[in-house]
XYZ file of C-alpha atoms in Angstrom:
730
model
C 155.049 102.111 38.638
C 156.632 104.724 40.884
C 160.229 103.731 41.794
C 160.917 102.932 45.445
C 162.424 105.664 47.508
C 165.200 104.871 49.955
C 167.758 106.696 52.096
C 171.213 105.886 53.356
C 172.587 106.882 56.705
C 176.311 107.235 57.158
C 177.851 107.079 60.611
C 181.382 108.314 61.444
C 183.173 108.890 64.714
C 186.148 111.072 65.576
C 188.725 109.910 68.062
C 192.390 109.994 68.838
C 193.191 107.853 65.774
C 191.388 110.077 63.342
C 188.051 109.705 61.748
C 186.598 106.294 61.176
C 183.675 105.662 58.832
C 181.377 102.878 59.998
C 179.225 102.492 56.984
C 175.881 103.136 55.393
C 172.632 101.741 56.734
C 169.798 101.668 54.260
C 166.199 102.173 55.357
C 163.370 101.376 52.955
C 159.749 102.245 53.699
C 157.195 99.979 52.107
C 154.085 101.978 53.120
C 155.065 105.345 51.656
C 158.123 107.265 50.653
C 159.426 108.801 53.841
C 162.325 110.732 55.191
C 165.486 108.811 54.329
C 168.799 109.527 56.029
C 171.694 109.678 53.566
C 175.229 110.872 53.150
C 175.431 114.195 51.392
C 178.514 113.039 49.520
C 176.660 110.156 47.863
C 173.329 111.568 46.823
C 172.057 114.823 45.643
C 169.007 116.269 47.339
C 165.806 115.235 45.653
C 167.531 112.545 43.544
C 165.398 109.494 42.867
C 167.091 106.116 42.607
C 165.434 103.156 40.969
C 164.646 100.221 43.181
C 167.084 98.013 41.320
C 169.897 100.314 42.264
C 168.686 100.248 45.841
C 169.000 96.506 45.949
C 172.464 96.560 44.314
C 173.697 99.263 46.651
C 172.360 97.422 49.631
C 174.167 94.233 48.604
C 177.459 96.020 47.915
C 177.631 97.867 51.218
C 178.779 94.995 53.412
C 181.422 94.061 50.887
C 182.818 97.590 50.689
C 182.881 97.931 54.442
C 184.751 94.683 54.700
C 187.384 95.788 52.187
C 187.861 99.112 53.953
C 188.317 97.495 57.281
C 184.943 98.527 58.534
C 182.803 96.319 60.709
C 179.401 95.229 59.638
C 176.766 95.817 62.320
C 173.528 94.116 61.364
C 171.956 94.557 64.807
C 172.278 98.363 64.961
C 174.236 98.031 68.230
C 177.835 98.661 68.994
C 180.084 95.697 68.279
C 181.677 94.262 71.403
C 185.042 94.044 69.550
C 185.324 97.809 69.330
C 188.152 99.383 71.231
C 186.853 101.331 74.218
C 189.416 103.954 73.487
C 188.049 104.499 70.066
C 184.582 105.014 71.472
C 185.567 107.205 74.352
C 182.724 109.350 75.655
C 184.918 112.378 75.213
C 184.869 111.805 71.474
C 182.605 113.935 69.442
C 180.004 112.016 67.414
C 178.727 113.474 64.280
C 174.959 113.511 64.188
C 173.553 111.709 61.176
C 172.420 113.943 58.471
C 169.185 113.454 56.753
C 168.211 114.262 53.269
C 164.975 113.688 51.541
C 165.060 112.183 48.131
C 162.107 112.509 45.804
C 159.605 112.929 48.602
C 156.281 114.688 48.376
C 155.976 116.736 51.627
C 152.303 115.919 52.009
C 153.105 112.208 51.782
C 155.436 112.392 54.779
C 152.572 113.183 57.205
C 150.689 110.210 58.701
C 146.875 110.336 58.135
C 144.766 111.332 61.228
C 143.597 108.269 63.196
C 139.889 108.184 64.143
C 138.125 105.951 66.723
C 136.815 102.737 65.250
C 134.925 99.677 66.400
C 137.099 96.985 67.937
C 140.011 99.325 68.597
C 142.664 97.888 70.952
C 143.134 99.139 74.488
C 146.149 101.274 73.567
C 144.181 103.179 70.913
C 141.147 103.507 73.209
C 143.274 105.033 75.960
C 144.771 107.469 73.494
C 141.340 108.883 72.656
C 139.846 108.620 76.141
C 142.383 111.046 77.468
C 141.376 113.703 74.981
C 139.363 116.611 76.418
C 136.279 116.159 74.282
C 135.869 112.556 75.408
C 136.944 113.080 79.001
C 134.526 115.964 79.590
C 131.617 114.058 78.045
C 132.417 111.065 80.202
C 132.521 113.143 83.374
C 129.223 114.847 82.520
C 127.515 111.472 82.036
C 129.006 110.170 85.280
C 127.686 113.061 87.354
C 124.309 112.908 85.639
C 124.014 109.235 86.654
C 125.014 110.074 90.235
C 122.478 112.909 90.359
C 119.734 110.667 88.950
C 120.511 107.970 91.514
C 120.385 110.485 94.363
C 117.085 111.867 93.075
C 115.666 108.345 92.798
C 116.676 107.525 96.383
C 115.220 110.811 97.644
C 111.984 110.235 95.724
C 111.713 106.710 97.151
C 112.247 107.980 100.694
C 109.688 110.740 100.147
C 107.107 108.301 98.767
C 107.624 105.968 101.720
C 107.434 108.837 104.205
C 104.316 110.328 102.642
C 102.522 107.081 101.845
C 99.746 105.970 104.206
C 99.989 102.664 106.005
C 98.827 99.850 103.762
C 95.709 98.095 104.954
C 96.562 94.781 106.573
C 94.840 91.549 105.560
C 92.352 91.718 108.435
C 91.365 95.238 107.295
C 91.282 94.697 103.552
C 88.864 91.766 103.428
C 85.548 90.870 105.010
C 85.659 88.029 107.555
C 83.531 84.923 106.988
C 82.529 83.231 110.258
C 81.906 79.473 110.192
C 80.279 77.298 112.811
C 82.058 74.079 111.752
C 79.419 71.600 112.880
C 76.901 73.170 110.502
C 78.973 74.064 107.433
C 79.657 70.817 105.509
C 79.711 67.160 106.468
C 82.354 65.111 104.646
C 81.966 61.714 106.333
C 78.165 61.335 106.324
C 77.789 61.321 110.112
C 75.494 64.361 110.007
C 78.037 66.708 111.609
C 80.060 69.304 109.750
C 83.825 68.897 109.970
C 87.182 70.342 108.933
C 87.354 68.330 105.711
C 83.950 69.720 104.805
C 85.241 73.271 105.229
C 88.173 72.436 102.965
C 85.788 71.108 100.301
C 83.908 74.417 100.235
C 86.788 76.903 100.241
C 86.018 77.864 96.644
C 82.689 79.268 97.804
C 84.536 81.654 100.115
C 86.872 82.644 97.288
C 83.856 83.338 95.050
C 82.525 85.695 97.707
C 85.718 87.770 97.288
C 86.541 87.079 100.945
C 90.060 86.298 102.152
C 89.625 85.650 105.879
C 87.907 82.632 107.463
C 86.955 82.608 111.148
C 86.308 79.085 112.453
C 84.616 78.909 115.843
C 85.737 76.493 118.564
C 86.731 72.972 117.473
C 88.894 71.909 120.442
C 88.408 68.505 121.996
C 85.415 69.020 124.264
C 82.400 67.298 125.852
C 80.458 69.844 123.726
C 78.757 71.412 126.713
C 77.991 74.994 125.693
C 78.757 74.032 122.062
C 82.416 73.284 122.649
C 83.388 76.456 124.493
C 84.703 74.458 127.467
C 87.834 72.729 126.170
C 88.927 69.357 127.454
C 92.237 69.681 125.589
C 93.479 72.930 124.020
C 96.065 71.003 122.008
C 93.754 68.616 120.202
C 90.844 68.541 117.742
C 87.505 67.095 118.754
C 87.021 63.794 116.868
C 83.653 65.074 115.629
C 85.517 67.627 113.487
C 88.420 65.405 112.436
C 92.060 65.066 113.394
C 95.073 67.330 113.725
C 96.144 66.086 110.302
C 92.802 67.256 108.905
C 93.365 70.678 110.417
C 96.876 70.922 108.994
C 95.571 69.981 105.550
C 92.816 72.591 105.838
C 95.311 75.237 106.892
C 97.564 74.426 103.934
C 94.625 74.573 101.523
C 93.498 77.904 102.947
C 96.956 79.425 102.575
C 97.368 77.987 99.069
C 94.341 80.045 98.056
C 95.768 83.199 99.615
C 93.287 83.112 102.496
C 93.798 83.553 106.253
C 92.431 81.578 109.214
C 91.246 82.917 112.568
C 90.253 80.518 115.352
C 88.587 80.920 118.730
C 90.461 80.771 122.030
C 88.523 80.660 125.305
C 91.099 81.248 128.055
C 88.666 81.954 130.913
C 87.654 78.372 131.672
C 88.048 74.742 130.732
C 85.853 71.680 130.809
C 85.647 69.840 134.121
C 87.040 66.895 132.114
C 90.287 68.758 131.511
C 93.428 67.163 132.975
C 94.227 70.361 134.863
C 90.913 70.267 136.709
C 91.280 66.604 137.604
C 94.706 67.302 139.085
C 93.483 70.436 140.840
C 90.541 68.760 142.567
C 93.027 66.220 143.925
C 95.404 69.021 145.073
C 98.215 67.705 142.863
C 101.352 69.866 142.848
C 101.220 73.168 141.008
C 97.719 72.395 139.723
C 96.233 72.826 143.194
C 95.499 76.501 142.570
C 94.825 76.368 138.815
C 91.138 77.023 139.552
C 89.248 79.228 142.023
C 88.436 77.204 145.123
C 86.657 78.415 148.264
C 85.424 76.718 151.379
C 81.692 76.200 151.518
C 79.418 74.160 153.712
C 77.044 71.546 152.368
C 74.126 70.628 154.614
C 72.181 67.982 152.810
C 71.004 69.410 149.507
C 71.739 72.971 150.610
C 75.168 74.531 150.079
C 76.233 77.661 151.928
C 78.092 79.422 149.124
C 80.667 82.185 149.676
C 78.538 85.013 148.177
C 75.644 85.936 145.870
C 77.528 85.703 142.587
C 75.396 84.299 139.769
C 76.519 82.545 136.574
C 75.674 83.807 133.101
C 73.278 80.873 132.725
C 71.600 81.593 136.046
C 71.772 80.293 139.615
C 74.830 80.358 141.823
C 78.248 80.467 140.189
C 79.656 78.216 142.951
C 79.623 74.435 142.667
C 80.538 72.001 145.435
C 83.078 69.319 144.503
C 82.785 65.997 146.298
C 86.443 65.136 145.732
C 88.104 68.295 147.065
C 85.265 69.137 149.469
C 85.333 72.768 148.364
C 83.353 74.933 145.940
C 84.831 75.960 142.615
C 83.791 79.113 140.742
C 82.219 79.029 137.281
C 80.956 82.080 135.346
C 79.192 79.825 132.841
C 77.980 76.234 133.209
C 78.972 74.107 136.192
C 80.845 71.876 133.736
C 83.082 74.863 132.900
C 85.188 75.841 135.938
C 86.987 79.190 135.759
C 90.778 79.226 135.668
C 92.639 81.202 138.320
C 94.414 83.922 136.317
C 95.987 85.345 139.441
C 98.213 82.277 139.265
C 101.106 83.127 136.918
C 101.489 79.456 135.983
C 97.969 79.539 134.524
C 98.829 82.603 132.461
C 101.910 80.817 131.130
C 99.772 77.835 130.123
C 97.649 80.108 127.923
C 100.756 81.682 126.385
C 102.007 78.192 125.521
C 98.665 77.370 123.862
C 98.883 80.559 121.787
C 102.412 79.661 120.678
C 101.367 76.117 119.760
C 98.647 77.200 117.322
C 100.595 80.125 115.894
C 103.427 77.684 115.316
C 100.983 75.573 113.318
C 100.393 78.572 111.056
C 97.121 80.010 112.387
C 96.823 83.671 111.365
C 94.950 85.006 114.372
C 92.689 84.475 117.350
C 89.335 85.626 118.539
C 89.666 85.734 122.324
C 86.314 84.852 123.849
C 84.923 85.812 127.288
C 88.019 87.775 128.293
C 86.133 90.215 130.517
C 85.605 87.284 132.937
C 89.334 86.534 133.391
C 89.607 88.037 136.886
C 87.317 88.267 139.900
C 87.645 90.389 143.010
C 89.550 88.619 145.760
C 87.434 90.121 148.538
C 84.390 88.007 147.459
C 81.841 90.685 148.391
C 78.253 90.352 147.251
C 77.511 92.091 143.978
C 74.971 94.959 144.075
C 71.374 94.160 143.215
C 69.718 95.915 140.282
C 66.481 96.064 142.272
C 67.485 96.865 145.800
C 64.048 95.977 147.146
C 64.225 92.444 145.780
C 64.671 89.650 148.283
C 68.331 88.660 148.004
C 67.419 84.987 148.481
C 65.349 85.085 145.267
C 68.134 86.295 142.997
C 68.893 83.643 140.399
C 69.189 85.518 137.059
C 72.404 87.091 135.796
C 70.563 90.286 134.881
C 69.473 90.857 138.482
C 72.949 91.908 139.623
C 75.510 94.541 138.694
C 78.656 92.528 138.000
C 81.128 94.923 139.523
C 83.310 92.200 141.053
C 83.259 89.471 138.418
C 83.969 91.319 135.159
C 86.592 93.782 133.885
C 88.682 93.768 137.048
C 91.902 95.713 137.490
C 94.721 93.746 135.857
C 92.509 92.103 133.245
C 93.752 94.363 130.454
C 97.356 93.660 131.469
C 96.738 89.975 130.818
C 95.263 90.722 127.381
C 98.261 92.910 126.534
C 100.554 90.037 127.452
C 98.655 87.860 124.951
C 99.237 90.557 122.352
C 102.966 90.574 123.091
C 103.184 86.820 122.606
C 101.357 87.088 119.283
C 103.653 89.884 118.158
C 106.582 87.483 118.416
C 105.060 85.653 115.442
C 104.253 88.808 113.462
C 107.770 89.818 112.435
C 107.710 88.220 108.980
C 106.306 90.398 106.158
C 102.725 89.451 105.409
C 102.473 87.241 108.514
C 100.880 89.675 110.936
C 98.845 87.756 113.531
C 95.416 89.211 114.147
C 93.915 89.516 117.616
C 90.237 90.160 118.182
C 88.323 90.063 121.434
C 84.781 90.307 122.615
C 83.952 93.401 124.603
C 81.325 94.728 126.957
C 78.765 95.191 124.230
C 75.818 95.166 126.652
C 77.498 97.548 129.038
C 79.364 100.841 128.796
C 80.685 101.616 125.306
C 83.762 103.131 126.938
C 84.602 99.776 128.527
C 84.432 98.129 125.114
C 86.762 100.705 123.559
C 89.410 99.918 126.186
C 90.059 96.632 124.379
C 91.710 98.609 121.577
C 94.485 99.396 124.046
C 96.182 102.756 124.370
C 98.267 104.953 122.102
C 101.430 103.279 123.356
C 100.291 99.747 124.285
C 98.185 97.711 121.882
C 95.641 95.096 122.866
C 93.157 93.751 120.341
C 93.218 94.932 116.752
C 89.559 95.499 117.458
C 86.937 94.298 119.929
C 84.095 92.684 118.032
C 81.202 95.065 117.451
C 77.808 93.504 118.137
C 75.769 96.700 118.384
C 74.025 96.075 115.071
C 73.205 92.561 116.235
C 71.770 93.758 119.529
C 69.311 96.230 117.977
C 65.769 95.528 119.118
C 64.015 97.491 116.358
C 65.010 98.194 112.769
C 64.734 101.730 111.369
C 66.868 104.373 109.749
C 67.295 106.032 113.140
C 68.261 102.848 115.001
C 70.885 101.998 112.379
C 72.287 105.517 112.601
C 72.459 105.334 116.408
C 74.310 102.002 116.374
C 76.829 103.195 113.772
C 77.317 106.600 115.349
C 77.820 105.122 118.829
C 80.834 103.140 117.670
C 82.378 105.776 115.415
C 82.147 108.611 117.964
C 83.688 106.547 120.764
C 86.355 104.672 118.820
C 89.876 105.919 119.688
C 91.565 107.978 116.990
C 93.472 105.920 114.464
C 91.735 102.653 115.323
C 89.842 100.417 112.920
C 86.095 99.679 113.196
C 84.277 96.431 112.479
C 80.656 95.403 112.011
C 78.684 92.189 112.406
C 75.000 91.512 111.730
C 74.938 87.809 112.636
C 76.643 85.303 114.929
C 76.251 81.745 116.256
C 74.413 83.146 119.280
C 71.927 85.446 117.537
C 68.879 84.958 115.348
C 69.539 85.421 111.647
C 68.729 88.711 109.887
C 65.709 87.387 108.026
C 64.299 85.945 111.251
C 64.891 89.126 113.263
C 63.771 91.725 110.734
C 62.239 89.945 107.727
C 63.501 88.637 104.392
C 63.053 91.915 102.541
C 65.704 93.585 104.700
C 68.465 91.000 104.216
C 70.026 92.606 101.122
C 69.873 96.179 102.400
C 71.528 95.110 105.672
C 74.271 93.351 103.680
C 74.674 96.577 101.682
C 75.100 98.495 104.932
C 77.583 95.958 106.257
C 79.794 96.043 103.149
C 79.832 99.830 102.597
C 80.531 101.031 106.148
C 84.163 101.834 106.977
C 86.055 99.010 108.659
C 85.966 95.211 108.528
C 82.599 93.527 107.869
C 81.939 90.130 109.447
C 79.476 87.766 107.768
C 78.050 84.740 109.567
C 77.779 81.759 107.212
C 74.489 81.627 105.297
C 73.741 85.361 105.552
C 75.086 85.781 102.013
C 72.098 83.770 100.731
C 69.542 84.995 103.277
C 69.152 81.857 105.394
C 66.521 81.857 108.134
C 66.319 80.256 111.555
C 64.689 76.857 111.768
C 61.053 77.390 112.714
C 60.708 74.176 114.743
C 60.044 74.763 118.427
C 62.033 71.656 119.368
C 65.305 73.063 118.033
C 67.572 74.598 120.680
C 69.903 76.376 118.250
C 67.764 77.565 115.319
C 70.455 79.954 114.030
C 72.926 77.050 113.612
C 71.002 75.078 111.012
C 73.080 73.358 108.297
C 74.398 75.422 105.411
C 72.173 75.172 102.328
C 74.370 74.332 99.349
C 71.884 73.033 96.780
C 68.391 71.654 96.283
C 69.266 68.014 96.918
C 68.354 66.037 100.025
C 69.653 67.717 103.177
C 70.521 70.782 101.063
C 73.832 69.234 100.044
C 75.108 69.550 103.616
C 75.515 65.816 104.100
C 75.187 62.644 102.045
C 74.142 60.804 105.169
C 70.578 60.037 106.120
C 70.237 62.925 108.565
C 71.969 66.011 109.917
C 72.590 67.007 113.541
C 69.988 69.777 113.154
C 67.153 69.808 110.637
C 67.680 71.642 107.357
C 65.410 74.633 106.835
C 62.488 73.651 104.559
C 63.156 76.641 102.261
C 66.438 75.117 101.034
C 64.973 74.398 97.570
C 65.049 78.120 96.706
C 67.453 79.462 99.327
C 70.714 77.760 98.461
C 74.075 78.609 96.920
C 73.672 76.661 93.693
C 70.411 78.238 92.587
C 71.351 81.762 93.645
C 74.556 81.595 91.623
C 72.341 81.485 88.519
C 70.051 84.387 89.488
C 71.324 87.849 88.647
C 68.947 89.431 91.160
C 69.668 87.021 94.035
C 70.901 87.871 97.508
C 74.137 86.021 96.733
C 74.749 87.905 93.465
C 74.293 91.262 95.200
C 76.603 90.177 98.018
C 79.347 89.323 95.513
C 78.893 92.627 93.679
C 79.149 94.522 96.966
C 82.364 92.783 97.985
C 83.844 93.578 94.567
C 82.835 97.215 94.951
C 84.394 97.346 98.390
C 87.638 95.760 97.215
C 88.004 97.902 94.091
C 86.906 101.379 95.172
C 89.268 103.364 97.384
C 86.606 105.640 98.937
C 84.677 102.635 100.221
C 87.416 100.577 101.797
C 89.471 103.402 103.343
C 87.859 106.796 102.765
C 85.765 109.215 104.777
C 82.254 108.428 105.934
C 79.837 111.316 106.470
C 76.242 111.031 107.635
C 73.894 113.001 105.405
C 70.456 112.124 106.708
C 68.560 109.703 108.902
C 64.913 109.329 109.843
C 62.570 106.483 110.727
C 62.887 105.069 107.210
C 66.240 105.857 105.643
C 69.871 106.211 106.581
C 72.030 108.142 104.105
C 75.816 108.531 104.145
C 78.653 109.170 101.701
C 82.101 107.623 101.237
C 84.772 110.029 99.962
C 88.529 110.183 99.528
C 90.631 113.357 99.523
C 91.917 114.140 96.049
C 89.355 111.950 94.315
C 86.322 113.634 92.788
C 84.317 110.396 92.638
C 81.905 109.954 95.562
C 79.617 107.104 96.606
C 76.369 107.812 98.418
C 74.395 105.066 100.165
C 70.626 105.540 100.457
C 69.349 102.644 102.587
C 65.724 102.075 103.494
C 65.109 100.210 106.775
C 61.480 101.273 107.130
C 58.724 102.036 104.665
C 58.585 103.642 101.216
C 60.267 107.020 101.275
C 61.125 109.983 99.025
C 63.885 112.349 100.049
C 65.365 115.586 98.663
C 69.109 115.144 99.195
C 70.066 118.154 97.106
C 68.090 120.284 99.520
C 70.187 118.844 102.364
C 73.509 119.157 100.517
C 73.141 121.991 97.942
C 76.505 121.208 96.319
C 75.295 117.802 95.171
C 74.964 117.424 91.412
C 71.422 117.317 90.123
C 71.834 113.794 88.763
C 73.596 110.715 90.144
C 74.046 107.223 88.711
C 72.882 104.071 90.471
C 76.052 101.994 90.772
C 74.315 99.143 92.627
C 70.782 98.492 93.783
C 69.059 95.769 95.784
C 66.865 95.667 92.685
C 69.319 94.837 89.896
C 67.029 96.238 87.210
C 67.743 99.744 88.521
C 71.519 99.440 88.286
C 72.992 101.962 85.851
C 69.985 104.276 85.858
C 70.178 108.001 86.591
C 68.261 109.560 89.483
C 67.506 113.143 90.427
C 69.100 113.949 93.771
C 66.176 116.176 94.742
C 63.670 113.294 94.554
C 65.216 109.956 95.493
C 62.561 107.332 96.078
C 63.170 104.007 97.842
C 60.892 101.107 98.667
C 60.910 99.296 102.006
C 64.132 97.271 102.222
C 65.617 98.907 99.117
C 69.208 100.057 99.035
C 70.988 102.264 96.497
C 74.684 102.910 95.951
C 74.808 106.188 94.019
C 77.887 107.474 92.249
C 78.609 111.048 91.247
C 81.468 113.507 90.777
C 82.022 116.685 92.732
C 84.736 119.174 93.488
C 83.349 119.898 96.940
C 83.222 116.753 99.095
C 80.944 116.669 102.117
C 83.728 116.130 104.669
C 85.161 119.561 103.816
C 81.868 121.326 104.571
C 81.604 123.000 107.957
C 77.969 121.980 108.378
C 78.934 118.269 108.356
C 82.199 118.351 110.296
C 80.735 116.553 113.315
C 79.214 113.868 111.107
C 82.389 112.747 109.354
C 84.869 110.057 110.358
C 87.941 108.442 108.875
C 89.994 105.550 110.264
C 93.051 105.232 107.994
C 93.272 108.668 106.398
C 94.673 108.829 102.891
C 94.689 111.256 99.996
C 94.755 110.439 96.313
C 97.101 112.026 93.780
C 95.701 111.745 90.268
C 98.993 113.021 88.814
C 100.992 110.113 90.240
C 98.135 107.658 90.787
C 99.125 106.995 94.389
C 98.000 107.636 97.952
C 99.713 109.956 100.419
C 98.995 111.082 103.974
C 99.732 114.797 104.174
C 96.648 116.235 102.532
């Protein structure tokens, strides 16, 4: 074993009394032989001393110092007993001398320390201050900052360039329900709110997310409930407020939305307001439109020639107030006086009440009747030569003074402002629809969209397809083109082919055209509106004794009363065809009207060009209407070839030379044709047949100069295949 190496350090001081030797202080290094201080008089340079001698020397030092009068200092500090004079700062200390005994020079250098896992803070700081680590750290820091800045900039750019997302009332079709005829839950023969709740899964299966329930306010049910006796309550026929709240919760639990009707123009004559008004009670005195009139026996001298929508004079004498009140509809439905600000506030309070309940939107009904001219002049006759005393029909007058008066749109805008107060939460936008002047000037209808700066309805309901007298490719084109050409820029279209006040499709045009009309409805741009039962092709009741043939009970299955009620009878007869035309049986048929409807809603929901792309008319004649749906940046195009007449063959490639020679049938009213290829120069369709063709092209129709006037887009968007996202600046 290698002997231990040690060193001795001698310390002396020189003062006035001579030189004093303080002693030797040994230092032994256990890790390695190091530099050992020693006295040159005691050891020779390089001399190695065995460890035994080290121990003996170390033990003898204190004794020798004691004998020589030295002072032992074990603490390596100056002894307090030392004379200050002897340690005067003016004295000259001799620096200790060092000699190295038996030391390998390489062994005296400490090995280089490297970073290691679990190093203490002191070691970590030693290395972190070195240039190679500090520079690396700074580079990483600035790279992270740069990446964060780039990420923020990219996010801002994506938000700025992204198109507006479609809202819920744009993204989904709307399913309109007449509640009395949808489903009876209590066996009284009348549909109700609980019945609607029971059948919500049917609406979900249709891939529809918006339910429109027509009027269910407490009412004497004159005019089918459109004259409310109480705007704050549910008619007992349909259930209770608790039933409505449960229905609303169930609808929202399924991710659906609810729209309800609001008829602000008039009330029932049973309404509390009217009873107070006819008795001239306080502020209610002028809640309705009252005018003096003279009754002489059975004859009443009315203020003017105004006629109600249902015919005959729109003035009715009241025996209590001894005046005439004005009614645009039935005499049981007196018009409110909207020139009275208190009346307007009442309607705002009603809106707030139902929105507070959680309703997602309103359809405002009969709003063009809100104001009448105060001068009460006679309205112009359509036939000026007609005897004025014989005028009894609404159609015999121009209604210049009783509809769409100045100030009416201001009232509608105020409704919009109240609804906007409830639209601030994300995903809780409150929809507002209104009826328009569909039988009058198209420009008057478009005014319900509002202006660029002031919004009114999200859209006025479009009944032009409903009001068509004859069905053909040309008539369909004219109805679609009329709306699209007149719709204000940036607004959203909508389409309806049925309603509670119109004969069903199959009864108007024939069963064979039901599916092709549904195909039109669900592939046009905008929001489609389906009246309950049209998804299975229901018909009007044929009985001549039925007043409302288009409101027959929904046909759910082939059981008694078509599954509408478990009671003995229903409020209207069930159509005799319910054994084959019902939901249950059509769910099992791949080629049924219901199956096609579901496939079309899926196509609309899943394909960008169909639910927000361009629409361009390609061709129309007496038989067919052809149009395409395209999206900028996407080479996939859908072409609709719809036959509303007789068998037809058309050369579409001759009309659009850039079309590919072959296209694939994505969907057909005849399911056996789905997936087949067709030549675009000879496309044949049968009467009532509809095709959704799919093809790819690098030259979309909307970019062609020849079709510029035939192309429309509501919410413009462009597709980036590189990033798989939409942007607006194409």
